[in-house]
Coordinates of C-alpha atoms in Angstrom, one line a residue:
Chain A
M1156 CA 40.2 165.1 49.0
K1157 CA 43.2 165.8 46.8
I1158 CA 46.3 164.1 48.2
L1159 CA 50.0 164.2 47.3
A1160 CA 52.1 161.3 48.5
V1161 CA 55.9 161.6 48.4
D1162 CA 58.3 158.6 49.0
D1163 CA 61.5 157.6 47.2
E1164 CA 60.4 153.9 47.3
P1165 CA 58.0 153.1 44.4
L1166 CA 56.7 150.0 46.2
V1167 CA 55.6 152.2 49.1
L1168 CA 53.8 154.5 46.7
R1169 CA 52.1 151.5 45.1
L1170 CA 51.0 150.3 48.5
L1171 CA 49.7 153.8 49.3
D1172 CA 47.9 153.9 46.0
A1173 CA 46.1 150.6 46.8
T1174 CA 45.4 151.6 50.4
L1175 CA 44.0 155.0 49.6
N1176 CA 41.9 153.7 46.8
G1177 CA 40.5 151.1 49.2
L1178 CA 39.7 153.9 51.6
G1179 CA 37.8 155.8 49.0
Y1180 CA 40.5 158.4 48.2
H1181 CA 40.8 158.3 44.4
N1182 CA 42.4 161.7 43.7
T1183 CA 46.0 161.1 44.7
S1184 CA 49.3 162.2 43.0
F1185 CA 52.6 160.5 43.6
A1186 CA 56.2 161.8 43.6
T1187 CA 59.4 159.9 44.3
T1188 CA 61.6 163.0 44.9
A1189 CA 61.3 166.4 46.6
A1190 CA 61.8 168.1 43.3
Q1191 CA 59.0 166.3 41.7
A1192 CA 56.7 167.0 44.7
L1193 CA 57.5 170.8 44.5
H1194 CA 56.8 170.8 40.8
L1195 CA 53.4 169.1 41.3
L1196 CA 52.5 171.6 44.1
E1197 CA 53.6 174.6 42.1
S1198 CA 51.9 173.5 38.8
S1199 CA 48.6 172.1 40.2
K1200 CA 45.6 174.2 39.2
S1201 CA 43.7 173.4 42.4
P1202 CA 45.7 173.0 45.7
Y1203 CA 46.2 169.7 47.3
S1204 CA 44.3 169.2 50.6
C1205 CA 46.7 166.8 52.3
I1206 CA 50.3 165.9 51.8
L1207 CA 52.0 162.6 52.9
L1208 CA 55.8 162.9 53.2
D1209 CA 58.4 160.2 53.7
I1210 CA 61.4 161.6 55.7
R1211 CA 64.5 159.7 54.5
M1212 CA 64.9 160.4 50.8
P1213 CA 68.0 160.9 48.7
G1214 CA 68.7 164.6 48.0
M1215 CA 66.3 166.9 49.8
D1216 CA 64.8 164.9 52.7
G1217 CA 61.1 165.0 53.8
I1218 CA 61.9 167.5 56.7
E1219 CA 63.5 170.0 54.4
L1220 CA 60.7 169.5 51.8
C1221 CA 58.2 170.2 54.6
Q1222 CA 59.9 173.5 55.3
Q1223 CA 59.8 174.4 51.6
I1224 CA 56.2 173.6 51.3
R1225 CA 55.3 175.7 54.3
R1226 CA 57.0 178.7 52.6
M1227 CA 54.4 178.4 49.8
P1228 CA 51.5 180.7 50.6
A1229 CA 48.9 178.2 49.3
Y1230 CA 50.2 175.5 51.6
K1231 CA 50.7 177.4 54.9
T1232 CA 47.9 175.4 56.6
T1233 CA 47.5 172.3 54.5
P1234 CA 47.8 169.2 56.7
I1235 CA 51.1 167.5 56.2
I1236 CA 51.5 164.0 57.6
M1237 CA 55.0 162.5 57.9
L1238 CA 54.8 158.8 57.0
T1239 CA 58.0 157.1 57.9
S1240 CA 59.6 154.1 59.5
L1241 CA 61.8 156.4 61.6
A1242 CA 60.5 156.4 65.2
E1243 CA 63.2 158.3 67.1
K1244 CA 62.3 161.5 68.9
E1245 CA 64.7 163.6 67.0
Y1246 CA 62.9 163.0 63.7
I1247 CA 59.5 163.6 65.4
D1248 CA 60.8 166.9 66.9
E1249 CA 62.3 168.1 63.6
S1250 CA 59.2 167.2 61.6
F1251 CA 56.8 169.2 63.8
A1252 CA 59.3 172.1 64.1
S1253 CA 59.4 172.1 60.2
G1254 CA 55.6 172.5 60.0
A1255 CA 54.2 168.9 59.9
T1256 CA 50.8 168.6 61.4
D1257 CA 51.0 164.8 62.1
Y1258 CA 53.4 161.9 62.2
M1259 CA 52.6 158.3 61.4
N1260 CA 54.9 155.3 61.5
K1261 CA 55.3 152.7 58.8
P1262 CA 54.2 150.0 58.2
V1263 CA 51.2 151.6 56.7
D1264 CA 48.1 150.5 58.7
A1265 CA 45.0 151.2 56.6
T1266 CA 42.8 151.8 59.7
E1267 CA 45.2 154.2 61.2
L1268 CA 45.8 156.0 57.9
A1269 CA 42.0 156.4 57.5
A1270 CA 41.8 158.0 61.0
R1271 CA 44.7 160.4 60.3
L1272 CA 43.2 161.4 57.0
R1273 CA 39.8 162.1 58.8
V1274 CA 41.6 164.3 61.2
A1275 CA 43.5 166.0 58.3
R1276 CA 40.1 166.6 56.6
L1277 CA 38.7 168.1 59.8
I1278 CA 41.7 170.4 60.1
Q1279 CA 41.3 171.5 56.5
N1280 CA 37.6 172.0 57.0
E1281 CA 38.3 174.0 60.1
Y1282 CA 40.5 176.4 58.2
Q1283 CA 38.1 176.6 55.3
R1284 CA 35.1 177.3 57.6
S1285 CA 36.9 180.1 59.4
A1286 CA 36.3 183.2 57.4
H1287 CA 38.7 185.1 59.6
L1288 CA 41.6 182.7 58.8
E1289 CA 40.7 182.7 55.1
E1290 CA 41.0 186.5 55.1
L1291 CA 44.2 186.3 57.2
N1292 CA 45.6 183.9 54.6
R1293 CA 44.5 186.0 51.7
A1294 CA 46.0 189.1 53.4
Q1295 CA 49.3 187.2 53.7
I1296 CA 49.2 185.9 50.1
E1297 CA 48.4 189.3 48.6
G1298 CA 50.4 191.2 51.1
F1299 CA 47.8 193.7 52.2
Q1300 CA 46.5 194.8 55.6
P1301 CA 44.5 195.2 57.7
M1302 CA 43.8 191.8 59.1
A1303 CA 40.2 190.7 59.6
P1304 CA 39.0 190.4 63.2
F1305 CA 39.5 187.1 64.9
D1306 CA 37.9 185.7 68.1
F1307 CA 39.8 186.0 71.4
A1308 CA 39.6 182.2 71.7
E1309 CA 40.9 181.5 68.2
P1310 CA 44.2 179.7 68.3
V1311 CA 45.5 181.8 65.3
Q1312 CA 48.5 180.4 63.6
I1313 CA 51.7 182.4 64.3
D1314 CA 53.8 182.3 61.2
D1315 CA 57.5 182.7 60.7
V1316 CA 58.6 182.3 64.3
S1317 CA 61.1 179.5 64.8
R1318 CA 59.8 176.3 66.5
V1319 CA 56.2 177.8 66.8
V1320 CA 53.6 175.4 65.4
N1321 CA 49.8 175.4 65.3
S1322 CA 47.9 174.1 68.3
R1323 CA 46.6 171.0 66.4
A1324 CA 50.1 170.0 65.4
M1325 CA 51.3 170.3 69.0
E1326 CA 48.5 167.9 70.1
N1327 CA 49.5 165.4 67.4
Y1328 CA 53.1 165.8 68.4
L1329 CA 52.4 165.0 72.0
R1330 CA 50.1 162.1 71.0
Q1331 CA 52.9 160.6 68.8
L1332 CA 55.4 160.8 71.6
D1333 CA 52.7 159.2 73.9
R1334 CA 52.1 156.3 71.4
L1335 CA 55.9 155.6 71.2
G1336 CA 56.2 155.7 75.0
L1337 CA 58.5 158.7 74.9
F1338 CA 57.5 160.3 78.2
K1339 CA 60.6 162.3 78.9
I1340 CA 59.0 165.6 78.1
G1341 CA 57.4 168.4 80.0
V1342 CA 55.0 171.2 79.1
I1343 CA 55.3 174.7 80.3
G1344 CA 52.3 177.1 80.0
F1345 CA 52.5 180.8 79.4
Q1346 CA 49.7 183.4 79.8
I1347 CA 49.7 187.0 78.6
R1348 CA 48.2 188.9 81.5
H1349 CA 45.0 190.8 80.7
A1350 CA 45.0 189.3 77.3
G1351 CA 41.2 189.8 76.9
S1352 CA 41.5 193.5 77.5
L1353 CA 44.4 193.7 75.0
H1354 CA 42.4 191.8 72.4
A1355 CA 39.5 194.2 72.9
A1356 CA 41.6 197.4 72.9
N1357 CA 43.8 196.6 69.9
A1358 CA 43.1 196.3 66.2
P1359 CA 43.4 192.6 65.0
E1360 CA 46.8 193.1 63.4
E1361 CA 48.1 194.9 66.6
F1362 CA 46.9 192.0 68.8
Y1363 CA 48.4 189.5 66.3
G1364 CA 51.6 191.5 66.5
I1365 CA 51.6 191.2 70.3
L1366 CA 51.1 187.4 69.9
A1367 CA 53.9 187.1 67.4
D1368 CA 56.3 189.1 69.6
V1369 CA 55.4 187.0 72.7
A1370 CA 55.8 183.9 70.6
E1371 CA 59.2 185.2 69.5
S1372 CA 60.3 186.0 73.0
I1373 CA 59.2 182.5 74.3
S1374 CA 61.1 180.9 71.3
E1375 CA 64.1 183.0 72.0
N1376 CA 64.2 182.1 75.7
T1377 CA 63.6 178.4 75.2
R1378 CA 66.0 178.0 72.3
E1379 CA 68.6 176.1 74.3
V1380 CA 66.1 173.3 75.1
N1381 CA 64.7 173.3 71.6
A1382 CA 61.1 173.8 72.8
L1383 CA 58.2 173.3 70.5
I1384 CA 55.7 176.1 71.0
A1385 CA 52.0 176.7 70.1
Y1386 CA 49.5 179.5 70.6
L1387 CA 46.3 178.1 72.1
G1388 CA 44.0 181.1 72.0
K1389 CA 42.9 183.4 74.8
G1390 CA 46.5 184.7 75.2
S1391 CA 47.8 181.3 76.3
F1392 CA 50.9 179.5 74.9
A1393 CA 52.4 176.1 75.6
A1394 CA 55.9 174.9 75.1
V1395 CA 57.1 171.2 75.0
V1396 CA 60.5 170.9 76.6
P1397 CA 62.7 167.9 77.7
R1398 CA 61.6 166.7 81.1
A1399 CA 65.1 167.1 82.4
S1400 CA 65.4 170.7 81.3
Q1401 CA 65.2 172.1 84.8
I1402 CA 64.0 175.5 83.7
D1403 CA 63.5 178.0 86.5
R1404 CA 60.1 179.4 85.7
R1405 CA 61.0 182.8 87.3
D1406 CA 64.2 183.1 85.3
L1407 CA 62.2 182.2 82.2
E1408 CA 59.6 184.9 83.1
A1409 CA 62.3 187.4 83.6
G1410 CA 64.0 186.4 80.3
I1411 CA 60.7 186.8 78.4
A1412 CA 60.1 190.2 80.1
A1413 CA 63.6 191.3 79.0
T1414 CA 63.0 190.2 75.4
L1415 CA 59.7 192.0 75.3
Y1416 CA 61.4 195.1 76.7
E1417 CA 63.8 194.9 73.8
F1418 CA 60.8 194.7 71.4
E1419 CA 59.5 197.8 73.3
L1420 CA 56.4 195.9 74.3
A1421 CA 57.1 196.0 78.0
D1422 CA 58.1 198.8 80.4
L1423 CA 60.0 197.3 83.3
V1424 CA 59.1 200.1 85.7
D1425 CA 55.7 201.4 84.5
S1426 CA 53.5 198.3 85.3
T1427 CA 50.3 199.8 83.8
S1428 CA 51.3 200.0 80.2
D1429 CA 53.3 196.9 79.5
I1430 CA 52.7 193.4 78.1
K1431 CA 53.4 190.8 80.8
V1432 CA 53.7 187.1 80.4
S1433 CA 53.3 184.7 83.3
V1434 CA 55.1 181.3 83.2
G1435 CA 53.6 178.3 84.9
T1436 CA 55.2 175.3 86.5
Q1437 CA 56.6 172.6 84.2
I1438 CA 54.1 169.7 83.9
N1439 CA 56.0 166.5 83.3
G1440 CA 54.9 163.5 81.2
S1441 CA 54.5 160.3 83.0
V1442 CA 54.0 156.6 82.3
F1443 CA 51.2 156.7 84.8
G1444 CA 48.9 159.2 83.2
N1445 CA 49.0 162.9 82.1
T1446 CA 47.5 162.6 78.6
P1447 CA 48.7 165.2 76.2
D1448 CA 45.5 167.2 76.5
K1449 CA 45.7 167.1 80.3
M1450 CA 49.4 168.2 80.3
I1451 CA 48.6 171.2 78.1
D1452 CA 45.6 172.1 80.2
L1453 CA 47.5 171.8 83.5
A1454 CA 50.4 173.8 82.2
V1455 CA 48.2 176.7 81.0
R1456 CA 46.2 176.6 84.3
S1457 CA 49.4 176.8 86.2
A1458 CA 50.5 179.9 84.2
Q1459 CA 47.1 181.5 84.7
G1460 CA 47.2 180.9 88.4
M1461 CA 50.6 182.5 89.0
T1462 CA 50.7 185.8 90.9
E1463 CA 52.2 188.7 89.1
S1464 CA 55.9 189.4 89.9
K1465 CA 56.6 192.7 91.5
P1466 CA 58.2 195.0 88.9
K1467 CA 61.3 195.7 91.0
A1468 CA 61.8 192.0 91.8
L1469 CA 61.4 191.2 88.1
A1470 CA 63.9 193.9 87.1
A1471 CA 66.4 192.6 89.7
R1472 CA 66.1 189.1 88.3
I1473 CA 66.7 190.4 84.8
W1474 CA 69.8 192.2 85.9
S1475 CA 71.0 189.1 87.7
L1476 CA 70.5 187.0 84.6
A1477 CA 72.3 189.6 82.5
G1478 CA 75.1 189.9 85.0
Chain B
M352 CA 26.7 149.4 47.9
I353 CA 27.8 146.0 49.2
N354 CA 28.9 145.0 45.7
S355 CA 31.1 148.1 45.4
Q356 CA 32.6 147.4 48.8
E357 CA 33.3 143.9 47.8
T358 CA 34.9 145.1 44.5
A359 CA 37.1 147.6 46.4
A360 CA 38.1 144.9 48.8
S361 CA 39.0 142.5 46.0
H362 CA 41.0 145.2 44.2
L363 CA 42.9 145.9 47.4
A364 CA 43.6 142.2 48.0
A365 CA 44.8 141.8 44.4
A366 CA 47.1 144.9 44.8
L367 CA 48.5 143.7 48.1
A368 CA 49.3 140.3 46.6
E369 CA 51.1 142.0 43.7
I370 CA 53.0 144.3 46.1
R371 CA 53.9 141.3 48.3
A372 CA 55.3 139.4 45.3
R373 CA 57.3 142.4 44.3
F374 CA 58.7 142.8 47.8
I375 CA 59.7 139.2 48.0
N376 CA 61.3 139.4 44.6
D377 CA 63.3 142.5 45.7
L378 CA 64.7 140.6 48.7
I379 CA 67.0 138.4 46.6
P380 CA 69.3 141.2 45.3
L381 CA 69.1 142.8 48.8
I382 CA 70.4 139.7 50.5
N383 CA 73.3 139.5 48.0
E384 CA 74.1 143.2 48.5
M385 CA 73.9 143.0 52.3
E386 CA 76.0 139.8 52.4
Y387 CA 78.7 141.7 50.4
Q388 CA 78.5 144.8 52.7
R389 CA 78.6 142.6 55.8
V390 CA 82.2 141.7 54.9
A391 CA 83.1 145.2 53.6
M392 CA 82.0 146.9 56.8
T393 CA 84.8 145.3 58.8
D394 CA 87.3 147.1 56.7
P395 CA 87.6 150.7 58.0
A396 CA 88.3 152.0 54.4
L397 CA 85.2 150.4 53.0
A398 CA 83.0 150.8 56.1
P399 CA 81.3 154.2 55.4
E400 CA 79.9 153.0 52.1
A401 CA 79.0 149.7 53.6
F402 CA 77.1 151.3 56.5
S403 CA 75.3 153.6 54.0
S404 CA 74.3 150.7 51.9
L405 CA 73.2 148.5 54.8
Q406 CA 71.2 151.4 56.3
H407 CA 69.5 152.0 53.0
A408 CA 68.6 148.4 52.6
S409 CA 67.3 147.9 56.2
H410 CA 65.4 151.2 55.9
K411 CA 63.7 150.0 52.7
I412 CA 62.7 146.7 54.3
S413 CA 61.5 148.2 57.6
G414 CA 59.1 150.5 55.7
M415 CA 57.4 147.7 53.8
A416 CA 57.8 144.3 55.5
G417 CA 55.1 144.8 58.1
S418 CA 52.6 145.8 55.4
V419 CA 53.1 142.6 53.4
G420 CA 52.9 140.1 56.2
F421 CA 56.4 140.1 57.6
P422 CA 56.2 142.1 60.8
E423 CA 59.2 140.4 62.5
L424 CA 61.4 141.2 59.5
G425 CA 60.2 144.8 59.6
D426 CA 61.0 145.2 63.3
H427 CA 64.4 143.6 62.9
A428 CA 65.1 145.9 59.9
A429 CA 64.1 149.0 61.9
R430 CA 66.6 148.1 64.6
L431 CA 69.3 147.6 62.1
D432 CA 68.4 150.9 60.4
V433 CA 69.1 152.7 63.8
T434 CA 72.3 150.7 64.3
F435 CA 73.7 151.6 60.9
T436 CA 72.6 155.2 61.2
K437 CA 74.6 155.5 64.4
L438 CA 77.6 153.7 62.8
L439 CA 77.4 156.0 59.8
R440 CA 77.4 159.2 61.9
A441 CA 80.3 158.3 64.3
P442 CA 84.0 157.7 63.6
Y443 CA 84.8 154.0 62.8
D444 CA 84.2 152.0 65.9
H445 CA 85.5 148.5 65.8
A446 CA 83.5 147.3 68.9
G447 CA 80.3 148.8 67.4
V448 CA 80.9 147.0 64.1
Q449 CA 81.5 143.7 65.9
A450 CA 78.3 144.2 67.9
A451 CA 76.3 144.8 64.7
L452 CA 77.6 141.6 63.0
D453 CA 75.4 139.1 64.9
P454 CA 72.1 141.0 64.5
L455 CA 72.9 141.4 60.8
E456 CA 73.6 137.7 60.4
A457 CA 70.3 136.9 62.1
F458 CA 68.5 139.3 59.8
L459 CA 70.0 137.7 56.7
S460 CA 69.0 134.3 58.0
L461 CA 65.5 135.5 58.5
M462 CA 65.3 136.9 55.0
E463 CA 66.6 133.5 53.6
D464 CA 64.1 131.6 55.7
I465 CA 61.3 133.8 54.2
L466 CA 62.5 133.1 50.7
D467 CA 62.8 129.4 51.4
E468 CA 59.2 129.4 52.7
V469 CA 57.6 131.4 49.9
L470 CA 59.5 130.4 46.8

């Protein structure tokens, strides 16, 4: 596994060097600035398979560096682990929103680092095994279409939509909040109605386009609460929001319908031809249970179980929101 | 196999001892710097630079101390890191500065105790 570790503190890099060597990772490069890291990533003959990033660095910080790395086609899916002593939620949120796949607090614990790297390796292997995603990546890199088919259940990565992360990163995000006892969050599930039929009836790039537009509309309508969103496969999405956000699920459903209408994906009157998204009840984090996996599962089930709004009632709600 | 594991473990132990020694060595100039900035931060004109320096020093210590056998120092540094980040972001707050003095003093004492113990 080829690793790049970035930290402005040389002693931390020395510690990482010793720890990674002790864990059997002998192919690691080190950078003390974002500029050095970008140079290494751009000039490397073979891509790095995992990147460890400190957050607080002089000049470009780790969060901005993470965003820059994600803009590089070869590093769109590479695991990026933020390794920092900062434990406040704002840094965790910003990291995942910038494309990090995991977040680990200093001091560096060798056992924990080994576990995170194993997960990173699994993520990387998952991507490499998936021929569909490889082709998807290649298509993006080389800029040609059409896209290769992908399974209905595949949680394909939606690129270039603000605050949309991949499903694995969302799980890690929720686990990190759980570890730090930050329970003041909720998860809202979203379900594209008749997603299976849409997947079957549309070309892969068309179905991907629908997913990207739905992701955009969810992002747009949850912008005020800074939700972190992931596509989970099978037409389901989840958004992590502050527990106190008090979002009315019917207003959110109407807002999403209105945005999709603007994208010309939904017809507010003709209910047979449009893309509809149901919104579930917010599932809140709790000291007494509700693991991250369970929260996501409950949120999506809630969205799937919602009855469809009557078109006229939905239109009326949209008008009332607009008015 | 066992031999190679033992070799790796002894290499790691040697590296950690070297890192710990360097960390302790670095504490001396950090104490001097933080002592100086502790005084400077009570002057509104010098405070922004003092907060920045104190935040940098506490952040540096919080990231390493736990890994080299000083978890209490690391936890204390992490709390100061948050304190100075807040002071740095807000307009000068006399009460906030006064509230930070005692924890900073306790932190400096802890660093000195560590140096007394190991040197």
